[in-house]
Short mmCIF file of C-alpha atoms and ligand atoms in Angstrom, two decimals:
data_model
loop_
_atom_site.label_atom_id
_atom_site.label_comp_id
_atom_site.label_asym_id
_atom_site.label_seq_id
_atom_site.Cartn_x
_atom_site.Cartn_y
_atom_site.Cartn_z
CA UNK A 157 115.95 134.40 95.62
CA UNK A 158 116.73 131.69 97.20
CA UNK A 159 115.58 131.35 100.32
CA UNK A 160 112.50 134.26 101.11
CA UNK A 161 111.18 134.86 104.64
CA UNK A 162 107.58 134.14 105.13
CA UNK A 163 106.44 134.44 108.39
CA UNK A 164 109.06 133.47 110.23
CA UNK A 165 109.97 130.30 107.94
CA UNK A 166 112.38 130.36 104.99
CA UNK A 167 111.73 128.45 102.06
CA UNK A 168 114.58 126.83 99.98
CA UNK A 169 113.49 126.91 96.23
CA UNK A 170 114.35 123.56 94.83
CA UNK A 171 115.47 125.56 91.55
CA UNK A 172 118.25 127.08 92.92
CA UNK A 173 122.11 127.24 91.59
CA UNK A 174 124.24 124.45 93.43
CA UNK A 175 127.27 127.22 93.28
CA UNK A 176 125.64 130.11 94.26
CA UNK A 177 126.68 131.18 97.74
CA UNK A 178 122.56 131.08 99.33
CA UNK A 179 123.22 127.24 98.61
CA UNK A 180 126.76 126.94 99.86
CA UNK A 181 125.05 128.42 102.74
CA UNK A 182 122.47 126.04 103.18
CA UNK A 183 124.45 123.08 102.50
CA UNK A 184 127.29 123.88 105.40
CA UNK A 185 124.03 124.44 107.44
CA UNK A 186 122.39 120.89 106.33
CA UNK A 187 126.14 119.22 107.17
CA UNK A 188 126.08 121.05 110.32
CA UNK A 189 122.94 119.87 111.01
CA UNK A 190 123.75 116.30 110.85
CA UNK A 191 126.77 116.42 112.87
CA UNK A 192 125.15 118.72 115.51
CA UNK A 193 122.26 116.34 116.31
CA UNK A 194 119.45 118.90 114.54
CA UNK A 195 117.38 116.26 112.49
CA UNK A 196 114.94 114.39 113.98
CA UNK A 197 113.53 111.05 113.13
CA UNK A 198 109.59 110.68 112.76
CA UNK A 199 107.60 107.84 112.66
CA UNK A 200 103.76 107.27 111.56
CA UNK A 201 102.29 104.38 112.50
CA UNK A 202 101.18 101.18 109.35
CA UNK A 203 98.37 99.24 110.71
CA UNK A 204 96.56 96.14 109.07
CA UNK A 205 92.86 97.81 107.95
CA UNK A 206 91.34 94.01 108.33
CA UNK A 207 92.76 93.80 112.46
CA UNK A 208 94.09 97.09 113.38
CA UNK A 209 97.09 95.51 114.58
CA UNK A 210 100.12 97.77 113.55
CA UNK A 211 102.95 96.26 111.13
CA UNK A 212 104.86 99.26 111.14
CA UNK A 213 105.78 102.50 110.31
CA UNK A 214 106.96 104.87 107.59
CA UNK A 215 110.30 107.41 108.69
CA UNK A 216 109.91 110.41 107.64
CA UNK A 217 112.35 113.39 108.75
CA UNK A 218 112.64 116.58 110.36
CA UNK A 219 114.79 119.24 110.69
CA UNK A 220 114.72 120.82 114.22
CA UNK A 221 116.51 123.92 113.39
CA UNK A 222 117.32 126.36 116.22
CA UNK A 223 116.00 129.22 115.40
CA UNK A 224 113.03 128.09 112.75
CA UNK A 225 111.65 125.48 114.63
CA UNK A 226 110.77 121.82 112.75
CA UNK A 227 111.24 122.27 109.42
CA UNK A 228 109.28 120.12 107.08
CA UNK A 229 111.10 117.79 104.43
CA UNK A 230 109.86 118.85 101.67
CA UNK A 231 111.83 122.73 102.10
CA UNK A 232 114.76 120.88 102.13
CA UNK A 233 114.93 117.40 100.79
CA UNK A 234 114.67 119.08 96.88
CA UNK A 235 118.03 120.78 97.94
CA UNK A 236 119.13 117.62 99.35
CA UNK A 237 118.62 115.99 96.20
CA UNK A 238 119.98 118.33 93.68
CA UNK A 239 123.29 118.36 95.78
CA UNK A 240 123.68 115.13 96.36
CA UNK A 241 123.65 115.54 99.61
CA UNK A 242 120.52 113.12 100.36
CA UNK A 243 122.99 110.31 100.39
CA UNK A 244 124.26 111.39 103.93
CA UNK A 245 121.09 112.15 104.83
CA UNK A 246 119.70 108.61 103.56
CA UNK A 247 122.46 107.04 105.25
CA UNK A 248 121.22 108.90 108.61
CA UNK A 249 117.84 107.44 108.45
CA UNK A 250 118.76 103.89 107.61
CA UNK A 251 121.01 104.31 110.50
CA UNK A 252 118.16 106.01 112.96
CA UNK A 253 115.98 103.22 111.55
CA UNK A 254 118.13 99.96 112.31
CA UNK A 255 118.48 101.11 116.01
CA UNK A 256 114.99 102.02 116.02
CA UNK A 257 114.03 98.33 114.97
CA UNK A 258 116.38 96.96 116.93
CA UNK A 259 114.95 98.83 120.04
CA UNK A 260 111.76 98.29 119.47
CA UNK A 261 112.23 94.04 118.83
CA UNK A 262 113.99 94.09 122.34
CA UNK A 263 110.80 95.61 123.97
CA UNK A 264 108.66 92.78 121.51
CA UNK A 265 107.50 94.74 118.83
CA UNK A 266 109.50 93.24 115.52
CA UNK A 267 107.95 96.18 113.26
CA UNK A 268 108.81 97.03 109.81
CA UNK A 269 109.99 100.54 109.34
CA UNK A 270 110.32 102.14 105.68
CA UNK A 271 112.69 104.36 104.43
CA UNK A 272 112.20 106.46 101.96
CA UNK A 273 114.87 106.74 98.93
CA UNK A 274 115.87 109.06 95.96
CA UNK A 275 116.80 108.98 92.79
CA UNK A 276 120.16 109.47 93.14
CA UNK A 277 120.28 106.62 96.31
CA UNK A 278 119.20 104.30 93.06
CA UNK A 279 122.31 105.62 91.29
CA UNK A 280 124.85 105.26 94.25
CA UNK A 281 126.84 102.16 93.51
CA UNK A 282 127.90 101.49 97.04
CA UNK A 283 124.15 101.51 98.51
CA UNK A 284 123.85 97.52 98.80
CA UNK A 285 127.40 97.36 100.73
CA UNK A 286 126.72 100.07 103.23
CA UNK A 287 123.45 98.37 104.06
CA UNK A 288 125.31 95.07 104.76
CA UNK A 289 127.08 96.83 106.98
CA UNK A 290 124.48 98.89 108.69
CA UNK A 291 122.28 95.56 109.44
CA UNK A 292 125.39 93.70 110.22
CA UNK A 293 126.02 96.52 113.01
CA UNK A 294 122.47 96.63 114.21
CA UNK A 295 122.21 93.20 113.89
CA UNK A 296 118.66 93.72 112.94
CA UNK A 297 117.32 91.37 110.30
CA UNK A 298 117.05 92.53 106.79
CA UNK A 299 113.60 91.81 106.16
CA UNK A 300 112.98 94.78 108.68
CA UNK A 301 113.68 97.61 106.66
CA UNK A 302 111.32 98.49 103.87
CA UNK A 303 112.62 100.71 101.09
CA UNK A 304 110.40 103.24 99.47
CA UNK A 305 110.64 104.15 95.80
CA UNK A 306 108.75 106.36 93.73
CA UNK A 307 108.01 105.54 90.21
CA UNK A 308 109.56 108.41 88.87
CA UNK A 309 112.92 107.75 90.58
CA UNK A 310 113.01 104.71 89.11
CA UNK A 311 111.95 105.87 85.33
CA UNK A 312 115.00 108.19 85.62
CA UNK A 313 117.59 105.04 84.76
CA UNK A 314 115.57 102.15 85.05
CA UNK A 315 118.61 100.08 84.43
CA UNK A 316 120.35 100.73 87.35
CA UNK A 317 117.68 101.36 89.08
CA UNK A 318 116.54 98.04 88.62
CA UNK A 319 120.39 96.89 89.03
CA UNK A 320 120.29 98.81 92.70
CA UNK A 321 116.99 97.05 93.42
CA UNK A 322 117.62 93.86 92.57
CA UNK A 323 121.06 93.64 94.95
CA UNK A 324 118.89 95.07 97.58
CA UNK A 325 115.91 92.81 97.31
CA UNK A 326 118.47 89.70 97.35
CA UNK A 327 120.07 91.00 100.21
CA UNK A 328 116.09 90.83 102.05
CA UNK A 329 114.81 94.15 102.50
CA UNK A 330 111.17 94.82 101.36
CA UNK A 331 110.92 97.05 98.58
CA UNK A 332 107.41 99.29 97.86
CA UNK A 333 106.58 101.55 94.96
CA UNK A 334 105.28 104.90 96.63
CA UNK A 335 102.66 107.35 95.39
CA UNK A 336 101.74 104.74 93.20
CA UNK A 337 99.28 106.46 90.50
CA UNK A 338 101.08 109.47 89.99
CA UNK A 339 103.92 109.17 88.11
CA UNK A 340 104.95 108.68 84.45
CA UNK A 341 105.71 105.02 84.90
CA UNK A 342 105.54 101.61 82.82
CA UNK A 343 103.65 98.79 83.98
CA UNK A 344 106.38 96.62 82.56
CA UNK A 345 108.19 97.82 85.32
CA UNK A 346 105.86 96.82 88.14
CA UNK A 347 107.13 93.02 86.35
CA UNK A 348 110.56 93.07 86.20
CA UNK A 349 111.16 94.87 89.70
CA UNK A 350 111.25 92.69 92.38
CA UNK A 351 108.62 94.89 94.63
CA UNK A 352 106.83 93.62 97.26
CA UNK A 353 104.26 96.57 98.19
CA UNK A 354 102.41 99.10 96.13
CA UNK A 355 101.37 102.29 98.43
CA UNK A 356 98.59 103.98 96.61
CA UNK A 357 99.02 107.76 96.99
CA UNK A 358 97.22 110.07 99.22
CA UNK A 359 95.70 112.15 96.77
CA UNK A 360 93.51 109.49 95.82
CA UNK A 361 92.90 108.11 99.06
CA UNK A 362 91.93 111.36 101.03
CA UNK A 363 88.49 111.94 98.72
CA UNK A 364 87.54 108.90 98.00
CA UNK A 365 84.84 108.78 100.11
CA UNK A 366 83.39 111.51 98.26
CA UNK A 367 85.22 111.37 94.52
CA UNK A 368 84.22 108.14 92.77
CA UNK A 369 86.35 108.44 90.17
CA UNK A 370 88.88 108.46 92.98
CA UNK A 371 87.42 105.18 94.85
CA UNK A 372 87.59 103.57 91.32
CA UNK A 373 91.11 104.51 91.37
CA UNK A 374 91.53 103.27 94.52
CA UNK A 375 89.30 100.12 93.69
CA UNK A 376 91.55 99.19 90.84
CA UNK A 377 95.31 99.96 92.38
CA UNK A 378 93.92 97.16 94.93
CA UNK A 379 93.05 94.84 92.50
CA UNK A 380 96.45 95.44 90.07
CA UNK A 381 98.25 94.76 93.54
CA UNK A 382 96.46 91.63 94.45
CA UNK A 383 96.62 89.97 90.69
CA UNK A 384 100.69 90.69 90.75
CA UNK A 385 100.94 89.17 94.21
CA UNK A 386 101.98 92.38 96.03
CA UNK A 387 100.85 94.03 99.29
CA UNK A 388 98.61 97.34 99.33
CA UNK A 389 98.87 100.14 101.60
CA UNK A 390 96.86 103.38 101.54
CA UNK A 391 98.64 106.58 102.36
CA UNK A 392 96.38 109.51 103.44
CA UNK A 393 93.53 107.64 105.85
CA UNK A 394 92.08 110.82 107.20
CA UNK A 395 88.81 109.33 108.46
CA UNK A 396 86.66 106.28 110.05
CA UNK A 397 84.82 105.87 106.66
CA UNK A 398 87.97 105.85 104.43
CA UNK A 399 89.45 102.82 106.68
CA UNK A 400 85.78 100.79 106.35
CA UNK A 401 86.15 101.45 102.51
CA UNK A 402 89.33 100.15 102.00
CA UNK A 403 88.86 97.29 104.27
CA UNK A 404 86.20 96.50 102.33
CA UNK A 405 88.23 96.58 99.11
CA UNK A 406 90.83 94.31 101.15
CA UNK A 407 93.44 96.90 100.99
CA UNK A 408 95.82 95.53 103.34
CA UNK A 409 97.24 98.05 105.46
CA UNK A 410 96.40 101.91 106.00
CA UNK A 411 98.50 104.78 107.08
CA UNK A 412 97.07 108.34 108.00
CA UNK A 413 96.29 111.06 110.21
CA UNK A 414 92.99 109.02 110.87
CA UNK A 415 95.58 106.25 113.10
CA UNK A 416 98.11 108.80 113.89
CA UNK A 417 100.64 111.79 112.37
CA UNK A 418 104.22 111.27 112.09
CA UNK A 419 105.89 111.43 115.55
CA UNK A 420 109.29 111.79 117.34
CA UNK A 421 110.78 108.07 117.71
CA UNK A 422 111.32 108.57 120.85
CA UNK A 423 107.25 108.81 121.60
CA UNK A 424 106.38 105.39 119.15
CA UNK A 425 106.67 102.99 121.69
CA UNK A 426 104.85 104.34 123.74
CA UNK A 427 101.87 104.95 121.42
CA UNK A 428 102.09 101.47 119.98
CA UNK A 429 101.61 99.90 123.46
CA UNK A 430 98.13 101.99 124.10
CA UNK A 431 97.35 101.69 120.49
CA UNK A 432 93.60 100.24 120.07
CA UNK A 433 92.02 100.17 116.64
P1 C2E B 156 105.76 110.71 101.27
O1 C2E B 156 106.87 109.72 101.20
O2 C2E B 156 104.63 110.53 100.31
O3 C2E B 156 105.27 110.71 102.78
C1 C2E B 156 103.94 110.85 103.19
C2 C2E B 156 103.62 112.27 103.55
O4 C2E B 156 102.22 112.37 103.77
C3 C2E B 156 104.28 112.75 104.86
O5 C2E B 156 104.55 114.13 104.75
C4 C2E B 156 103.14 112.51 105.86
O6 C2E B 156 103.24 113.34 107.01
C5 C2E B 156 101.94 112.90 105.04
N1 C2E B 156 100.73 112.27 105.53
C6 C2E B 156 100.59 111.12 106.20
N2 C2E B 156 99.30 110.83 106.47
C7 C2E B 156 98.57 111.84 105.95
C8 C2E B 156 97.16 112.13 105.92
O7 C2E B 156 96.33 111.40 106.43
N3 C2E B 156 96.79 113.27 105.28
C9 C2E B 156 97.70 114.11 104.71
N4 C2E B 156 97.24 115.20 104.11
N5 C2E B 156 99.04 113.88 104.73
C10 C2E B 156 99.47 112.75 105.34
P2 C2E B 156 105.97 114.75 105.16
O8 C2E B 156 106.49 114.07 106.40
O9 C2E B 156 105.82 116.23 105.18
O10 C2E B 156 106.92 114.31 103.98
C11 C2E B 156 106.72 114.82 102.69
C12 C2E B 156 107.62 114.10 101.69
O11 C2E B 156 109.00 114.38 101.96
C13 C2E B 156 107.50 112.59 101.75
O12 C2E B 156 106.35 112.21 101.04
C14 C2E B 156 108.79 112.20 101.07
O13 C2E B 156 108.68 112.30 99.67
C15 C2E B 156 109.75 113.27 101.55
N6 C2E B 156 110.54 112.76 102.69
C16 C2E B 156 110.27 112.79 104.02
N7 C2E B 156 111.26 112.23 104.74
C17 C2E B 156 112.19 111.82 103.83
C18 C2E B 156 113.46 111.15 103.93
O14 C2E B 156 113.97 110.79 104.99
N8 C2E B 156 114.12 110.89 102.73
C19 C2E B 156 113.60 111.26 101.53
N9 C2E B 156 114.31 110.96 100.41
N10 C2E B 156 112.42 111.87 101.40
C20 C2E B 156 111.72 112.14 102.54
CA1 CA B 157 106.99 107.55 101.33
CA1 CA B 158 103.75 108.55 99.55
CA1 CA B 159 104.42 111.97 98.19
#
């Protein structure tokens, strides 16, 4: 099926038919839910690992749906994809995030805020042009908005992928390879694209305390960065020893629920201003 209730929460199987009439469903209710104000932008704080001083944040969304509550990406963003309905939803972040940015410069905090695309935002032609126009309505500069692409999204047709990219990166907005570690990718890649950030994935990150294959991991995704002249972030900081390892490994910035967990825009400013490392 479907969708299937569990305990009050419905789950939207990724595998489902685009034409059966459970999807048509959920796709009038995913339009409806961007034109009736029901997704919600989060935000969890990037800090530098060497200062503490925060650089940014990653957007991640929500869906604030009236009867089940927040639900969580990843029961819907599948759906999203296989529809093609993430480019709406891709063009809603960008959107949340250029007023964001341009809120939060006017009150002095010019922070970088990522964005996280899909594979089919790589294959979407028209991408570059509707982000001239978004930053030209904003008027928030380019270098603000970070894009976030995983390895496999890029694997699918690294052509245009790297076509996409490349119009993008000229145009000045950061680009960052995410979950780096995890998927299927080419290191001939990591050459050719013009990133500027590798974000080593959580899995590695959360354990490494403990794991030391995982620290080696960690250890090496640092030094790959460093040697290639990109930026390193760690996704997953859960805890006080995690941050003193990788500032120790000069891992640049950190993300995690050790600084903070994603939360509603609308609180960000607030927690940056009282923020002390
Ligand atoms: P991601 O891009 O890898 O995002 C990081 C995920 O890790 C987020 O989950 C975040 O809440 C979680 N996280 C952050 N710090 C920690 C930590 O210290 N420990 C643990 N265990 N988890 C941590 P979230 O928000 O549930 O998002 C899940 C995925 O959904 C994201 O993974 C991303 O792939 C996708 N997603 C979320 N928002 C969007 C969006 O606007 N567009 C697209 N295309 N995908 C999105
Ligand atoms: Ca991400
Ligand atoms: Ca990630
Ligand atoms: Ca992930």
């Amino acid at each position: 099926a479907a969708k299937q209730q569990q305990a009050g929460t419905v789950v939207y199987h990724p595998g489902l038919d685009s034409t059966s009439e459970e999807s048509l469903t959920l796709l009038s209710e995913l339009r409806y839910a961007v034109d009736h104000n029901q997704l919600r932008l989060f935000l969890q704080p990037k800090v530098n690992l060497r200062t503490g001083q925060v650089i940014g944040a990653e957007a991640l969304v929500r869906w604030e749906h009236p009867e089940r509550g927040l639900v969580p990406p990843m029961r819907f963003i599948p759906f999203a994809e296989q529809t093609g309905f993430i480019s709406t939803l891709t063009h809603w972040m960008l959107e949340q995030c250029a007023q964001a940015a341009a809120h939060l410069a006017a009150e002095g905090f010019p922070l970088k805020l990522s964005v996280n695309l899909s594979t089919r935002d790589l294959m979407d032609q028209d991408l570059p042009t509707r982000m001239e126009q978004l930053l030209a309505t904003q008027r928030v500069p380019s270098n603000t908005l970070v894009l976030e692409i995983t390895e496999s999204a890029i694997m699918d047709d690294p052509q245009r992928a790297l076509q996409t990219l490349g119009r993008l990166h000229a145009m000045g907005l950061r680009l960052s390879i995410d979950d780096f570690g995890t998927g299927y990718s080419s290191l001939a890649y990591l050459k050719r694209l013009p990133v500027d950030e590798l974000k080593i994935d959580k899995s590695f990150v959360m354990n490494m305390e403990s794991d030391l294959q995982d620290a080696k991991i960690v250890r090496s995704t640092i030094d790959l960065a460093h040697n290639l002249g990109l930026s390193v972030v760690a996704e997953g900081v859960e805890n006080a020893k995690s941050w003193k390892l990788l500032s120790g490994l000069s891992c640049d910035e950190g993300q995690g629920y050790f600084i903070a967990r994603p939360m509603p825009a609308a609180q960000f400013l607030h927690w940056v201003r009282h923020w002390q490392p």
